[in-house]
């Protein structure tokens, strides 16, 4: 994400786009040349050790019909090119700085307008529904995209368990606040903790998942361990990482990027090639590892599943 307070943006962030994309393309090409077999890719060594279930722990899951058959972005890129401002505003920063973050023990509270509020331990939360692999196209608002094999379960499974009351209209998500483990939180580049939100029907949509893993194993810290939101028809920043609180409320919540730049980031954040960001076009995107840009699809190509939720809405106003 590009932020407004330019005085605070490190030079790495304002590297001309062409330069970092070339760097990526170069890495992508060298990966291909090295014929890296994904199946044999060893993740466990990349992460800080932890007891019991840790990053790099294999998960049991079934395959989902919601998955795309498109070529998956190499694990190396998925885990080393990240936006996670709690660690760094540099995309290579989170993978370098998240090693000592402790994703366990961890609990997530579900509260607000629900009949059954509850605080879940992460390991019991991972068992409330069967885990599925969801291979999703992901599109960052900055213009790059990936295809990521997430492991997770529908957000609706958790919400249904909590039993929203008729007053519940929106869902607010809050990330962890832990400046001692997240160096980026010592700077006020964003208002901490990171918060995001969905309308209740969006949260209940079968495509919305809580991801606890990727490429068959528990989430690396830099990707939002131990649990993060994934909404593939929306820009990447909706996918709030390292969630500690899920609250059902009766008003549209504030969101971190909207607070930071209200004219640039709206509440809905649906991928829309026809509505440009005030500072750049959204018509095309660069899939990591590819040289030529490809056209961006309405709702990131998930219109069949989600367009009906926005019927009658002016998507230019509700961006
Ligand atoms: N808590 C938190 N969640 C976050 C972010 C962040 O900075 N902090 N960045 C967002 C943005 S802009 C993107 S594109 C995705 C990137 O997720 P990935 O690194 O797993 O691809 O995380 C989103 N979730
Ligand atoms: Mo993003």
Coordinates of C-alpha atoms and ligand atoms in Angstrom, one line a residue:
X1 CA 0.0 0.0 0.0
X2 CA 1.2 3.5 -0.7
X3 CA 0.6 5.9 2.1
X4 CA 0.2 9.6 2.1
X5 CA 2.7 10.8 4.8
X6 CA 5.5 10.8 2.3
X7 CA 8.0 12.1 4.8
X8 CA 7.6 8.8 6.7
X9 CA 7.9 6.5 3.7
X10 CA 11.2 4.8 3.6
X11 CA 13.1 5.0 0.3
X12 CA 12.5 1.3 -0.3
X13 CA 8.8 2.0 -0.5
X14 CA 9.1 4.6 -3.1
X15 CA 11.4 2.6 -5.4
X16 CA 10.0 3.1 -8.9
X17 CA 7.5 0.4 -9.5
X18 CA 9.2 -0.8 -12.6
X19 CA 12.4 -1.5 -10.6
X20 CA 10.9 -3.7 -8.0
X21 CA 8.7 -5.5 -10.6
X22 CA 11.8 -6.2 -12.6
X23 CA 13.5 -7.5 -9.5
X24 CA 10.5 -9.8 -9.1
X25 CA 10.5 -10.9 -12.7
X26 CA 14.2 -11.7 -12.4
X27 CA 13.6 -13.8 -9.3
X28 CA 10.6 -15.5 -10.9
X29 CA 12.7 -16.3 -14.0
X30 CA 15.6 -17.6 -11.9
X31 CA 13.2 -19.8 -9.9
X32 CA 11.8 -21.2 -13.1
X33 CA 15.4 -21.8 -14.4
X34 CA 16.3 -23.6 -11.3
X35 CA 13.2 -25.8 -11.8
X36 CA 12.1 -25.5 -8.2
X37 CA 9.7 -28.3 -7.5
X38 CA 7.0 -26.9 -5.2
X39 CA 6.1 -30.3 -3.8
X40 CA 9.6 -30.8 -2.5
X41 CA 9.9 -27.2 -1.2
X42 CA 10.9 -27.2 2.4
X43 CA 9.2 -24.5 4.4
X44 CA 9.8 -25.6 8.0
X45 CA 13.4 -24.3 8.2
X46 CA 12.3 -20.8 7.2
X47 CA 10.5 -20.0 10.4
X48 CA 11.2 -19.6 14.1
X49 CA 10.6 -22.8 16.0
X50 CA 7.6 -23.0 18.4
X51 CA 6.0 -25.7 20.4
X52 CA 3.1 -28.0 19.3
X53 CA 1.5 -26.5 16.1
X54 CA 3.9 -24.0 14.5
X55 CA 4.4 -22.4 11.2
X56 CA 5.5 -25.2 8.9
X57 CA 3.2 -27.8 10.5
X58 CA 1.4 -29.9 8.0
X59 CA -2.4 -29.6 7.9
X60 CA -5.2 -32.1 7.0
X61 CA -7.6 -30.6 4.5
X62 CA -9.9 -31.4 1.5
X63 CA -9.8 -29.7 -1.9
X64 CA -12.5 -27.2 -2.6
X65 CA -14.6 -26.6 -5.8
X66 CA -14.1 -22.8 -5.3
X67 CA -10.4 -23.2 -6.2
X68 CA -9.0 -21.8 -9.4
X69 CA -6.9 -24.0 -11.7
X70 CA -4.5 -21.2 -12.5
X71 CA -0.8 -21.5 -12.0
X72 CA 0.1 -21.0 -8.4
X73 CA 2.5 -18.3 -7.3
X74 CA 5.7 -20.0 -6.0
X75 CA 5.8 -20.4 -2.2
X76 CA 9.0 -18.3 -2.1
X77 CA 7.2 -15.3 -3.6
X78 CA 4.1 -15.8 -1.4
X79 CA 6.2 -15.7 1.7
X80 CA 8.8 -13.1 0.8
X81 CA 6.8 -10.3 -0.9
X82 CA 4.3 -9.2 1.6
X83 CA 2.4 -6.2 2.9
X84 CA 2.3 -6.3 6.7
X85 CA 3.0 -2.8 8.0
X86 CA 3.1 -4.0 11.6
X87 CA 6.6 -5.3 10.6
X88 CA 7.7 -3.1 7.8
X89 CA 6.4 -0.9 5.0
X90 CA 9.0 -2.6 2.7
X91 CA 7.6 -5.7 1.0
X92 CA 10.7 -7.8 1.7
X93 CA 10.7 -6.6 5.3
X94 CA 8.0 -8.8 6.9
X95 CA 9.7 -12.1 6.0
X96 CA 13.0 -10.7 7.5
X97 CA 11.4 -9.3 10.7
X98 CA 8.6 -11.7 11.6
X99 CA 10.8 -14.6 12.7
X100 CA 10.5 -13.9 16.4
X101 CA 6.7 -13.2 16.4
X102 CA 4.9 -15.7 18.6
X103 CA 1.7 -16.9 16.9
X104 CA 1.0 -19.3 19.8
X105 CA -0.5 -19.3 22.3
X106 CA -3.3 -17.3 20.7
X107 CA -6.9 -16.6 21.2
X108 CA -9.6 -15.0 19.1
X109 CA -12.7 -13.5 20.7
X110 CA -16.1 -13.4 18.9
X111 CA -18.3 -10.8 20.5
X112 CA -20.9 -8.1 20.0
X113 CA -24.4 -8.9 18.7
X114 CA -24.2 -12.7 19.0
X115 CA -26.1 -15.1 21.2
X116 CA -23.0 -17.1 22.0
X117 CA -19.9 -14.8 22.5
X118 CA -16.8 -16.9 23.0
X119 CA -13.0 -16.7 23.2
X120 CA -11.4 -19.5 21.2
X121 CA -8.0 -20.9 21.6
X122 CA -6.4 -21.0 18.1
X123 CA -6.0 -24.8 18.1
X124 CA -9.7 -25.3 19.0
X125 CA -10.8 -22.6 16.5
X126 CA -9.0 -24.6 13.7
X127 CA -11.3 -27.5 14.5
X128 CA -14.7 -25.8 14.3
X129 CA -15.0 -26.8 10.6
X130 CA -13.1 -29.1 8.3
X131 CA -10.1 -27.3 6.7
X132 CA -10.3 -26.8 3.0
X133 CA -7.7 -25.8 0.4
X134 CA -8.9 -22.7 -1.5
X135 CA -6.7 -21.7 -4.4
X136 CA -7.6 -18.1 -4.9
X137 CA -6.6 -15.2 -7.1
X138 CA -5.4 -12.4 -4.9
X139 CA -5.2 -8.8 -6.1
X140 CA -3.4 -6.0 -4.2
X141 CA -4.7 -2.5 -4.7
X142 CA -1.1 -1.5 -5.7
X143 CA -1.5 -3.5 -8.9
X144 CA 0.2 -6.9 -8.3
X145 CA -1.5 -10.2 -8.0
X146 CA -0.8 -13.8 -6.9
X147 CA -2.5 -17.2 -6.9
X148 CA -2.3 -18.6 -3.4
X149 CA -3.4 -22.1 -2.1
X150 CA -4.9 -21.1 1.2
X151 CA -5.9 -23.5 3.9
X152 CA -8.9 -22.4 6.0
X153 CA -12.6 -22.7 6.7
X154 CA -15.6 -20.5 5.8
X155 CA -15.9 -17.4 8.0
X156 CA -19.7 -18.3 8.0
X157 CA -18.9 -21.4 10.1
X158 CA -17.6 -19.3 12.9
X159 CA -20.3 -16.7 12.7
X160 CA -23.1 -19.3 12.6
X161 CA -21.6 -20.9 15.7
X162 CA -21.7 -17.6 17.5
X163 CA -25.3 -17.0 16.3
X164 CA -25.6 -13.4 15.2
X165 CA -28.7 -11.6 16.6
X166 CA -31.0 -9.6 14.3
X167 CA -29.1 -6.4 15.3
X168 CA -25.8 -7.6 13.7
X169 CA -25.3 -5.9 10.4
X170 CA -21.5 -5.6 10.1
X171 CA -18.4 -7.6 11.2
X172 CA -15.4 -5.7 12.6
X173 CA -12.0 -7.4 12.7
X174 CA -9.0 -6.4 14.8
X175 CA -5.4 -7.4 14.4
X176 CA -3.0 -8.0 17.3
X177 CA -1.3 -5.0 19.0
X178 CA 2.2 -6.2 20.0
X179 CA 4.8 -3.5 19.4
X180 CA 7.5 -5.5 21.2
X181 CA 7.2 -8.2 18.6
X182 CA 6.2 -6.1 15.6
X183 CA 8.7 -3.3 15.0
X184 CA 6.5 -1.4 12.5
X185 CA 4.0 -0.7 15.3
X186 CA 6.5 1.5 17.0
X187 CA 6.0 4.0 14.1
X188 CA 2.7 5.7 13.4
X189 CA 2.6 4.9 9.7
X190 CA -0.9 3.6 10.4
X191 CA -3.3 3.8 13.3
X192 CA -2.7 0.6 15.4
X193 CA -4.2 -1.9 15.8
X194 CA -5.1 -2.6 12.2
X195 CA -8.9 -2.9 11.8
X196 CA -11.1 -4.1 8.9
X197 CA -14.8 -4.8 8.3
X198 CA -17.3 -6.5 6.2
X199 CA -21.1 -6.2 5.8
X200 CA -22.7 -9.3 7.4
X201 CA -23.8 -10.8 4.1
X202 CA -20.3 -10.4 2.7
X203 CA -18.9 -12.1 5.7
X204 CA -21.4 -15.0 5.2
X205 CA -20.5 -15.4 1.5
X206 CA -19.1 -18.8 0.9
X207 CA -15.9 -17.3 -0.6
X208 CA -14.9 -15.5 2.6
X209 CA -12.6 -17.7 4.6
X210 CA -10.4 -17.5 7.7
X211 CA -7.1 -18.9 6.5
X212 CA -4.8 -20.7 9.0
X213 CA -2.4 -22.0 6.4
X214 CA -1.0 -21.9 2.9
X215 CA 0.7 -24.5 0.7
X216 CA -0.6 -27.2 3.0
X217 CA 1.0 -25.9 6.2
X218 CA 0.3 -23.5 9.0
X219 CA 0.7 -19.8 8.0
X220 CA 4.1 -18.2 8.1
X221 CA 4.2 -15.2 10.4
X222 CA 4.6 -12.8 7.5
X223 CA 1.3 -14.0 6.0
X224 CA -0.7 -13.3 9.1
X225 CA -0.2 -16.2 11.5
X226 CA -2.0 -17.8 13.1
X227 CA -5.3 -16.7 11.4
X228 CA -6.2 -14.1 8.9
X229 CA -9.1 -13.1 6.6
X230 CA -9.2 -13.9 2.9
X231 CA -11.8 -12.3 0.6
X232 CA -10.6 -12.9 -2.9
X233 CA -13.1 -10.5 -4.7
X234 CA -11.7 -7.6 -2.7
X235 CA -8.4 -5.8 -2.7
X236 CA -5.7 -7.5 -0.6
X237 CA -5.8 -5.0 2.3
X238 CA -9.3 -6.3 3.3
X239 CA -7.4 -9.6 4.2
X240 CA -6.6 -8.5 7.8
X241 CA -3.8 -10.6 9.4
X242 CA -3.2 -12.0 12.8
X243 CA -6.8 -11.5 14.0
X244 CA -7.5 -11.3 17.8
X245 CA -11.1 -10.0 17.7
X246 CA -14.2 -10.4 15.6
X247 CA -17.1 -8.2 16.7
X248 CA -20.6 -8.1 15.3
X249 CA -22.0 -4.6 15.3
X250 CA -24.9 -2.6 13.9
X251 CA -23.0 0.1 12.1
X252 CA -20.4 0.2 9.3
X253 CA -17.0 0.1 11.1
X254 CA -14.0 2.3 10.4
X255 CA -11.1 0.5 8.6
X256 CA -7.4 1.3 8.8
X257 CA -6.8 2.3 5.2
X258 CA -10.0 4.4 5.1
X259 CA -8.8 6.3 8.2
X260 CA -5.4 6.8 6.6
X261 CA -6.7 8.1 3.2
X262 CA -10.5 8.2 3.0
X263 CA -10.5 9.4 -0.6
X264 CA -8.3 6.5 -1.7
X265 CA -9.7 3.5 0.2
X266 CA -13.4 2.9 0.7
X267 CA -15.2 0.5 2.9
X268 CA -16.1 -2.0 0.1
X269 CA -12.7 -2.2 -1.7
X270 CA -14.1 -4.6 -4.3
X271 CA -11.7 -5.3 -7.1
X272 CA -13.0 -3.1 -10.0
X273 CA -11.0 -2.4 -13.2
X274 CA -13.4 0.5 -14.0
X275 CA -12.9 2.5 -10.8
X276 CA -9.3 3.8 -10.7
X277 CA -7.4 4.6 -7.5
X278 CA -7.1 8.4 -7.4
X279 CA -3.3 8.0 -8.1
X280 CA -3.2 5.1 -10.5
X281 CA -5.3 3.0 -12.9
X282 CA -6.8 -0.3 -11.7
X283 CA -7.4 -1.6 -15.3
X284 CA -4.4 -4.0 -15.3
X285 CA -2.3 -6.0 -12.9
X286 CA 1.1 -7.7 -12.8
X287 CA 0.9 -11.3 -11.8
X288 CA 4.1 -12.1 -9.8
X289 CA 6.5 -13.9 -12.1
X290 CA 5.0 -12.6 -15.3
X291 CA 6.4 -9.9 -17.5
X292 CA 3.3 -8.7 -19.3
X293 CA 0.4 -7.1 -17.4
X294 CA -3.0 -8.8 -17.6
X295 CA -6.4 -7.1 -17.5
X296 CA -7.9 -7.0 -14.0
X297 CA -11.3 -8.7 -13.8
X298 CA -14.5 -7.3 -12.2
X299 CA -14.7 -8.6 -8.6
X300 CA -11.3 -10.2 -9.4
X301 CA -13.2 -12.8 -11.5
X302 CA -15.5 -13.9 -8.7
X303 CA -18.6 -12.0 -10.0
X304 CA -20.8 -15.1 -10.3
X305 CA -20.5 -15.6 -6.6
X306 CA -20.5 -12.1 -5.3
X307 CA -22.1 -9.6 -7.8
X308 CA -25.6 -10.1 -6.5
X309 CA -24.6 -8.7 -3.1
X310 CA -24.0 -5.3 -4.7
X311 CA -27.1 -5.1 -7.0
X312 CA -28.4 -1.6 -7.3
X313 CA -25.4 0.0 -5.6
X314 CA -23.3 2.7 -7.3
X315 CA -19.9 1.0 -7.2
X316 CA -18.2 4.3 -8.0
X317 CA -19.5 5.8 -4.8
X318 CA -19.2 2.6 -2.8
X319 CA -15.6 1.9 -3.8
Ligands
LIG1 N1 -2.8 -6.5 10.0 C1 -2.5 -6.3 8.7 N2 -3.1 -7.0 7.7 C2 -2.9 -6.8 6.4 C3 -1.9 -5.8 6.0 C4 -1.2 -5.1 7.1 O1 -0.3 -4.3 6.8 N3 -1.5 -5.4 8.4 N4 -1.7 -5.6 4.7 C5 -2.8 -6.0 3.7 C6 -2.4 -5.9 2.3 S1 -2.2 -4.3 1.7 C7 -2.2 -7.0 1.6 S2 -2.0 -6.9 -0.1 C8 -2.3 -8.4 2.2 C9 -1.0 -9.1 1.8 O2 -1.1 -10.4 2.3 P1 0.0 -11.5 2.0 O3 1.3 -10.9 2.4 O4 -0.3 -12.7 2.7 O5 0.0 -11.7 0.5 O6 -2.4 -8.3 3.6 C10 -3.3 -7.3 4.1 N5 -3.5 -7.5 5.5
LIG2 MO1 -2.3 -4.6 -0.7

